[in-house]
Short mmCIF file of C-alpha atoms and ligand atoms in Angstrom, two decimals:
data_model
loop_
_atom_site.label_atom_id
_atom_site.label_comp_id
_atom_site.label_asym_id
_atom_site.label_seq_id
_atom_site.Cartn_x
_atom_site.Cartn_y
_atom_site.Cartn_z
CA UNK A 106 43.40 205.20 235.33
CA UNK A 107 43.99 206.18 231.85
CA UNK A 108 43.36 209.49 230.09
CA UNK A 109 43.79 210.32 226.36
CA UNK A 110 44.71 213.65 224.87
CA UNK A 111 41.22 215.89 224.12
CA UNK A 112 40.70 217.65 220.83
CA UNK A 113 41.42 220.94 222.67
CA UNK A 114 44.69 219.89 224.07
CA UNK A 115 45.79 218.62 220.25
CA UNK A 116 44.42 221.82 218.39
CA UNK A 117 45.91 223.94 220.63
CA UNK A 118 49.27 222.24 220.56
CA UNK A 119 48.97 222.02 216.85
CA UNK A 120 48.45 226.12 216.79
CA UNK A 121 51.39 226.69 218.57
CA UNK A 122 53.85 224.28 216.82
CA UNK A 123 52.63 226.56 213.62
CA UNK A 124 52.42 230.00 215.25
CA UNK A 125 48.99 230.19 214.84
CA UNK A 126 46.31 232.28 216.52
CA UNK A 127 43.74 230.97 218.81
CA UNK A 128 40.95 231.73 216.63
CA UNK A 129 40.98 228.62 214.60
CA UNK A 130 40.59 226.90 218.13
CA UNK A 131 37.18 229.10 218.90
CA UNK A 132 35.94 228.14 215.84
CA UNK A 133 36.25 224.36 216.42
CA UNK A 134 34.87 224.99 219.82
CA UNK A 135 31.78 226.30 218.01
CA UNK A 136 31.60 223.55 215.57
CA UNK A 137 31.92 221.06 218.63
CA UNK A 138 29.37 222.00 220.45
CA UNK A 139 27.38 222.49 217.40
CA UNK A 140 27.58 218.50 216.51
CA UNK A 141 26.96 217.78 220.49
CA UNK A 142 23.66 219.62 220.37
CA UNK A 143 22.64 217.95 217.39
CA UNK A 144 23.76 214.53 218.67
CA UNK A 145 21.79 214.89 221.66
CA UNK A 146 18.32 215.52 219.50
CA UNK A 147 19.36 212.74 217.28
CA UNK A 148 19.53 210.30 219.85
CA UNK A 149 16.35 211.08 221.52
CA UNK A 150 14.57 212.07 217.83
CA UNK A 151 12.44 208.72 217.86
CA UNK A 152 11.09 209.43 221.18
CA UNK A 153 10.34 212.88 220.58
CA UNK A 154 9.55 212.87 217.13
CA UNK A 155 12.27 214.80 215.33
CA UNK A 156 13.23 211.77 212.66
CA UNK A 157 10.39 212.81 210.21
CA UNK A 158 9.66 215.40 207.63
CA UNK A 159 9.24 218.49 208.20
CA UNK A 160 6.94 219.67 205.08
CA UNK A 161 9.06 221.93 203.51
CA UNK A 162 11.16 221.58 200.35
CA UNK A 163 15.37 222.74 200.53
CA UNK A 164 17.27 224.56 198.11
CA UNK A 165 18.04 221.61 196.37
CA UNK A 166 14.47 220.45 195.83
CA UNK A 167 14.28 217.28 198.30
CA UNK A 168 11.58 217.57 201.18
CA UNK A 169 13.62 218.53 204.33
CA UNK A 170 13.53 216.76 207.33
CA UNK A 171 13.01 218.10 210.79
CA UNK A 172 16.22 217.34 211.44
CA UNK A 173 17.77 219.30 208.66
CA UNK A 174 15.79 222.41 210.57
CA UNK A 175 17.23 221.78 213.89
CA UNK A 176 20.58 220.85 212.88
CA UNK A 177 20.88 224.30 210.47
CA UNK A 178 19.76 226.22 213.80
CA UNK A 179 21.88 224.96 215.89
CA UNK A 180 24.67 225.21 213.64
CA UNK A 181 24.45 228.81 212.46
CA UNK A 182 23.51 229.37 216.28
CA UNK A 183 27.11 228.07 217.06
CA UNK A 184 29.10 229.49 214.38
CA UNK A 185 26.94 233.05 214.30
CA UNK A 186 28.18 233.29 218.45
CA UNK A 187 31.66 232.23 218.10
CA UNK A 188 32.58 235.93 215.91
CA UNK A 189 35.00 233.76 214.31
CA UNK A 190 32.86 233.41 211.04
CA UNK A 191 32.31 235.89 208.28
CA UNK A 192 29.87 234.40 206.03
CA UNK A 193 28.48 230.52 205.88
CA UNK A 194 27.46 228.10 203.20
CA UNK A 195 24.88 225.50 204.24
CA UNK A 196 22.89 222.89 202.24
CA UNK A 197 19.96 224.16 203.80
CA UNK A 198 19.82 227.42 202.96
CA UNK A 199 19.72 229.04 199.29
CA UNK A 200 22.02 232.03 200.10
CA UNK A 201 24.97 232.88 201.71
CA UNK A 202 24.23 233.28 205.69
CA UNK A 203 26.21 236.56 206.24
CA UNK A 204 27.71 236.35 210.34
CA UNK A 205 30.53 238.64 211.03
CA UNK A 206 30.98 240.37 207.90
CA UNK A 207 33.74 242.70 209.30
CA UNK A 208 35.38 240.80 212.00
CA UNK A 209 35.05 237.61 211.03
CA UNK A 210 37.29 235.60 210.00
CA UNK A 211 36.80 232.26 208.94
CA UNK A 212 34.16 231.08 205.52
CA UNK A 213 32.38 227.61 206.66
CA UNK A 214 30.83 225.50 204.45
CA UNK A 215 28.27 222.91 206.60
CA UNK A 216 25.96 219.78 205.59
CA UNK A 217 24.61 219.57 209.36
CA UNK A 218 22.85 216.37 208.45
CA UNK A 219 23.91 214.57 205.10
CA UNK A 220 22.83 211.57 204.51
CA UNK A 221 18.74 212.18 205.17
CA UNK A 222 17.37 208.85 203.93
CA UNK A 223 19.16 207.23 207.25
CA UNK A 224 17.95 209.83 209.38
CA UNK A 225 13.97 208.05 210.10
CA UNK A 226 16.13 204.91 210.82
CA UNK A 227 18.40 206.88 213.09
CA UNK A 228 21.54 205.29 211.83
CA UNK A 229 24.61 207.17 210.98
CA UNK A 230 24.71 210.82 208.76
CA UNK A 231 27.58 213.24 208.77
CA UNK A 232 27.99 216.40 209.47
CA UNK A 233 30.12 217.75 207.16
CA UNK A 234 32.51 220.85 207.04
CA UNK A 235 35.08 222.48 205.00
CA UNK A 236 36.62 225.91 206.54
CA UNK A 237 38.35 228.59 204.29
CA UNK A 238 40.04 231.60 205.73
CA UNK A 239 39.46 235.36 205.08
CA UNK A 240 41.67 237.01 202.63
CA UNK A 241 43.90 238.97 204.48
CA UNK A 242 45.74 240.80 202.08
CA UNK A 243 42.95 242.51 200.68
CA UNK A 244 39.53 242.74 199.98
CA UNK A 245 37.77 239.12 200.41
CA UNK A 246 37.15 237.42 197.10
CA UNK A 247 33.68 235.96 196.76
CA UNK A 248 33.70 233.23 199.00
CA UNK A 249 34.02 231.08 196.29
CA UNK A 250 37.18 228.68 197.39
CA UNK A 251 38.46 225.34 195.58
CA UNK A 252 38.91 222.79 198.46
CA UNK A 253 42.99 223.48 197.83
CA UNK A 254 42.36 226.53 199.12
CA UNK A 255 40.15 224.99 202.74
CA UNK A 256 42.57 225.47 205.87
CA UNK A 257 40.41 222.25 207.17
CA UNK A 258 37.62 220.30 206.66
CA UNK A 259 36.25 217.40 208.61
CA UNK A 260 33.63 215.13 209.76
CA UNK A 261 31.32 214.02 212.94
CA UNK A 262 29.46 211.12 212.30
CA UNK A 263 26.59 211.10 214.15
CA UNK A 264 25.52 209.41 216.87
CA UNK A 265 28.32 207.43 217.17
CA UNK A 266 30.71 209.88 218.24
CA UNK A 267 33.80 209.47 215.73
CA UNK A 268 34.65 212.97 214.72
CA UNK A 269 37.59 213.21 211.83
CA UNK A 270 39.37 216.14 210.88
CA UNK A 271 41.87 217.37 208.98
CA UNK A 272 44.30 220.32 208.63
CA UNK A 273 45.93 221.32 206.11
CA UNK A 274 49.42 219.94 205.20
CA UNK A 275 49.26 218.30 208.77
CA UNK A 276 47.29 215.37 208.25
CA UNK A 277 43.84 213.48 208.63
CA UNK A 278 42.79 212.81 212.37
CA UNK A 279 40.21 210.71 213.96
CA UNK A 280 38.88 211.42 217.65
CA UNK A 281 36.63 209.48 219.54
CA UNK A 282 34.08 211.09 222.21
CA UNK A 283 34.83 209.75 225.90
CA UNK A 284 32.17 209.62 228.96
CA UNK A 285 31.84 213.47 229.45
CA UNK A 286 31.50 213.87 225.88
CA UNK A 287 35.11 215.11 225.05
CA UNK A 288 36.58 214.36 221.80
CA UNK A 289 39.92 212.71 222.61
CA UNK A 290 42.90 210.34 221.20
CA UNK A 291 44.11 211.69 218.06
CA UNK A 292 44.93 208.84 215.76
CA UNK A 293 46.77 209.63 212.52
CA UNK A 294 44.85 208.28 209.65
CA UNK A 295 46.34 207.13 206.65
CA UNK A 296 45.14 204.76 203.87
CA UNK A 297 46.07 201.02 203.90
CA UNK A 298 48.53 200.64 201.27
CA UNK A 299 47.83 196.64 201.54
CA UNK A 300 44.50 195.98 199.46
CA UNK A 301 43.89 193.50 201.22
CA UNK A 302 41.34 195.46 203.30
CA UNK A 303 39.73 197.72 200.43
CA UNK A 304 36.20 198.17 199.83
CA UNK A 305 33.98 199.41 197.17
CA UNK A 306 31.39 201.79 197.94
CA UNK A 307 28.87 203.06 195.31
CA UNK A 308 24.63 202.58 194.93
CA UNK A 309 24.88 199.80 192.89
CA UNK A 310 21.42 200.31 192.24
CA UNK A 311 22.46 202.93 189.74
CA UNK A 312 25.37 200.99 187.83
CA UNK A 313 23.72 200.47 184.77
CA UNK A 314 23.03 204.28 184.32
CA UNK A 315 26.52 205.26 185.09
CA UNK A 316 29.02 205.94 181.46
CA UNK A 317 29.94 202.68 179.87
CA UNK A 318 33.59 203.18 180.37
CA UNK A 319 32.88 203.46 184.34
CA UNK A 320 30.70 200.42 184.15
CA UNK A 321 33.21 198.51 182.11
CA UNK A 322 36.27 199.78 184.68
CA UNK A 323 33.70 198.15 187.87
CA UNK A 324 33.06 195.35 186.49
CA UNK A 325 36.88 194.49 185.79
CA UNK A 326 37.39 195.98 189.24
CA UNK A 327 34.60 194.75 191.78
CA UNK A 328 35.65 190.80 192.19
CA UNK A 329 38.77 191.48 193.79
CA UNK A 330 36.70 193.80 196.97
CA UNK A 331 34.19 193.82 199.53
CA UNK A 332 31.16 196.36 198.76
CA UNK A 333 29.72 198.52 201.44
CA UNK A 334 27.28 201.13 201.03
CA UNK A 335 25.18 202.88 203.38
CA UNK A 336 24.30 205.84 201.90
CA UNK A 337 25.71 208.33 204.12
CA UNK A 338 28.90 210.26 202.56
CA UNK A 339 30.35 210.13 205.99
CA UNK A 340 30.12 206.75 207.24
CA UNK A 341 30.32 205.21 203.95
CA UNK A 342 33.69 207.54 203.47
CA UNK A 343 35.01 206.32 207.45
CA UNK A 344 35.05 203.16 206.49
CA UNK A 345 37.14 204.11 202.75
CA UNK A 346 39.53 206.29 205.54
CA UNK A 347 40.19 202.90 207.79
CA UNK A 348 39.97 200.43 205.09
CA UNK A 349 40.81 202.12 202.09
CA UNK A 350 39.28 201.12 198.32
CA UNK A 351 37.37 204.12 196.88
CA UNK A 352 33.62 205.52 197.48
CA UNK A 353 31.79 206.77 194.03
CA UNK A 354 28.80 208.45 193.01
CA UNK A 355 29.89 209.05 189.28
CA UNK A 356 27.71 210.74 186.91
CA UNK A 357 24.18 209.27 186.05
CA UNK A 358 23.89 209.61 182.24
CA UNK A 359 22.20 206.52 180.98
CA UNK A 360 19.25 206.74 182.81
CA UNK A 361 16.27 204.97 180.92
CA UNK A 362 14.41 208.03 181.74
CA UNK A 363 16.36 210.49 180.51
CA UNK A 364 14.84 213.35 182.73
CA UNK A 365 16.60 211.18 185.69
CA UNK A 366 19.97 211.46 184.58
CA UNK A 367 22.83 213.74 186.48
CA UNK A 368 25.19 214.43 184.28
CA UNK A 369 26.67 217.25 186.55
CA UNK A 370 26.75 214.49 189.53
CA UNK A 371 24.78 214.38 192.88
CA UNK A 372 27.13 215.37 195.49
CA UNK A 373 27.35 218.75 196.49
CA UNK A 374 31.11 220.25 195.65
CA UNK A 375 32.00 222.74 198.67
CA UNK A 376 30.70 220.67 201.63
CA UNK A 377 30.36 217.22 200.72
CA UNK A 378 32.80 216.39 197.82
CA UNK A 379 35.47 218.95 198.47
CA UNK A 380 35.25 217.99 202.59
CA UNK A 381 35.89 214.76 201.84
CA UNK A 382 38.67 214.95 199.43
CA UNK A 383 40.70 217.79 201.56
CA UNK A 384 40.55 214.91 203.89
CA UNK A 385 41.43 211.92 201.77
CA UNK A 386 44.13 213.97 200.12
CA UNK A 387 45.58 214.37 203.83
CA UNK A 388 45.19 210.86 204.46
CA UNK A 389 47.29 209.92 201.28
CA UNK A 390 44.11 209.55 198.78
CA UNK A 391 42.99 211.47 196.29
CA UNK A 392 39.70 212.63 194.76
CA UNK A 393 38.09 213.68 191.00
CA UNK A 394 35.48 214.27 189.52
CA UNK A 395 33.87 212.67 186.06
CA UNK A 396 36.34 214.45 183.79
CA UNK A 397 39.11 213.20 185.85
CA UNK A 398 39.92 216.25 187.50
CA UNK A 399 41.27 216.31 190.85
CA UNK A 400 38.29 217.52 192.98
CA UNK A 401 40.31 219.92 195.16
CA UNK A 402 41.31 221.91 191.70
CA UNK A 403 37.57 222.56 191.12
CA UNK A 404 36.96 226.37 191.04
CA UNK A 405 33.29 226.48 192.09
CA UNK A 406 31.06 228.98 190.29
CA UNK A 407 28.18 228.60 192.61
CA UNK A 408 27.67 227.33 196.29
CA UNK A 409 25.33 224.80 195.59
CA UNK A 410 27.24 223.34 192.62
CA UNK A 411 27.26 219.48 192.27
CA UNK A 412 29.98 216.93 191.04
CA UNK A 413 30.49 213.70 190.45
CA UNK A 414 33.15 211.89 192.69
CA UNK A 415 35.65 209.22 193.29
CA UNK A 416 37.52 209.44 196.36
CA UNK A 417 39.76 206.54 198.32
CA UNK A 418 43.00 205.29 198.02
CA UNK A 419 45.44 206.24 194.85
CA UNK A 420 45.89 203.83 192.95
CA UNK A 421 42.10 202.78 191.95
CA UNK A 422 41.44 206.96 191.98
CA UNK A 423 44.50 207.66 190.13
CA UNK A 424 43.33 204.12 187.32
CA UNK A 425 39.60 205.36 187.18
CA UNK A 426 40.94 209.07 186.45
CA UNK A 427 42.71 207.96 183.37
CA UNK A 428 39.80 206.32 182.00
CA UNK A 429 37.71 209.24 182.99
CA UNK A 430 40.37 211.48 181.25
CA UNK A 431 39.74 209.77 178.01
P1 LIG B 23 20.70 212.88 201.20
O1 LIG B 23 21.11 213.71 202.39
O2 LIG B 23 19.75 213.58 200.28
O3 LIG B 23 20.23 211.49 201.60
O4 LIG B 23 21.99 212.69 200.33
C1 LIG B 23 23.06 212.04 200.87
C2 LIG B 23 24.15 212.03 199.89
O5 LIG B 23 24.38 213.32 199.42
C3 LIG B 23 25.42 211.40 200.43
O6 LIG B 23 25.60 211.52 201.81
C4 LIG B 23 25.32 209.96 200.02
O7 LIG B 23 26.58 209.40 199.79
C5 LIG B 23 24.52 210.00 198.75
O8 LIG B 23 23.79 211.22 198.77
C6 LIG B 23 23.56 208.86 198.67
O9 LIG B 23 22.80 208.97 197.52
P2 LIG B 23 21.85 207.76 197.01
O10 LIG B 23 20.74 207.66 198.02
O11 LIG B 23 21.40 208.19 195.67
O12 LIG B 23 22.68 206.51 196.97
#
């Protein structure tokens, strides 16, 4: 028989290699068990009726599924019981969610379920999460942290069990769940340097509203890759992490109605666009935002802030930020 190395068994080893405590590891428990639970009603959310709306409207003005409700639950459940956490930051909910204000000692910012327009289809969404730490040297700062500043951030795509994290100046990982539902063999990500394999990933349906100079760069661009999109951060980002090429959702400013346009981007900055860049930027990629700046500089003024974003492999991110720069 064969058995791969869990999740636990790597964390654990990684906190010791670094001298690090073992609340980091209680955390990720938390977060584990949080995507688990939420797996479990995805899979069985046709049959039970949990892939529909839920008649409410989020913070962020889009009607909220009834999975968006479960998922937040079960999240804050998991995070609120682990002691680890001091305050979160979820797309579902308008204010900070205080937890363990004086003991805590972790900041988490979660999309339980991004990616909603898959979820009455019940293919792939992510459940996204970046993870700052507590100022210990004094008095914490606002809760307010650039993604240089997030200790980790990661990934579970769900259902299909591929869960991708990565810590800080130690890489980008990708686990697999086994049959007892353990996350297990680490593999070391890194984007293919050979372009052979890259893909484009953007709603093309949008193109024509996107800047002129972004238009002009994809068109010069788009002959020489394959384009994917399935309008899920997360899997459409999985396959950027394996494949390489670069995922966009650049600003929408020519909109033919105006009223439509985004000029501040879609993507949320502290738990979708800085999550995935933390863990491109691990993986040897890099990430910015419409005015070329690198996505993990951003210094977020609010939680629910949005951006625009490029993310993938270096080259193309590092090209599109000079045109972007002007
Ligand atoms: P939803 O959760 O509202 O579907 O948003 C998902 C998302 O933030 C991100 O996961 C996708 O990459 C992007 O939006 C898709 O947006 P479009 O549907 O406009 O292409």
């Amino acid at each position: 028989m064969r058995f791969e190395q869990t999740f636990m068994d790597f964390i654990l080893q990684h906190q010791e290699k670094h001298n690090r405590t073992y609340h980091f590891l209680i955390l990720m428990d938390a977060l584990i068990s949080a995507a688990k639970h939420i797996q479990h009603y995805y899979l069985t959310g046709a049959l039970r009726g949990n892939l529909g709306l839920a008649g409410g409207v989020n913070v962020q003005g889009e009607d909220t599924m009834r999975m968006d409700q479960i998922a937040e639950e079960i999240t804050i459940h998991y995070l609120r019981s682990s002691g680890r956490v001091i305050h979160a930051i979820s797309e579902e909910s308008e204010e900070i969610i205080p937890m363990n204000t004086e003991g805590g000692r972790y900041l988490v910012y979660i999309d339980p379920v991004d990616g909603s327009s898959n979820v009455p289809h019940g293919l792939p969404v992510g459940f996204l999460f970046g993870i700052a730490k507590r100022n210990l040297d004094g008095p914490e700062d606002g809760h307010l942290r650039p993604g240089k500043d997030y200790i980790g951030a990661g990934m579970f795509v769900i259902p299909t069990g591929t869960f991708t994290l990565a810590l800080k100046d130690s890489g980008t990982w990708r686990f697999h769940m086994d049959e007892t539902m353990s996350f297990v063999k680490p593999i070391r990500m890194m984007l293919p340097e050979d372009s052979k394999t890259w893909e484009f990933s953007f709603n093309e349906a949008n193109r024509c509203s996107f800047a002129e100079a972004v238009q002009t760069w994809i068109a010069q661009k788009e002959r020489k890759y394959t384009f994917r999109y399935l309008g899920s951060l997360a899997g459409d980002f999985h396959r950027i992490l394996s494949n390489g090429g670069i995922f966009m959702y650049p600003a929408i400013v020519n909109h033919p109605r105006p009223e439509k346009n985004r000029p501040q981007g879609k993507l949320r900055l502290m738990y979708e666009a800085a999550v995935v860049a933390f863990m491109c930027h691990e993986a040897g990629g890099d990430a910015v935002d419409e005015a070329g700046i690198p996505i993990l500089e951003i210094q977020p003024k609010e939680y629910h802030q949005r951006t625009a974003l490029y993310v993938g492999s270096k080259p193309l991110v590092d090209d599109i930020a000079q045109i972007l720069r002007g």
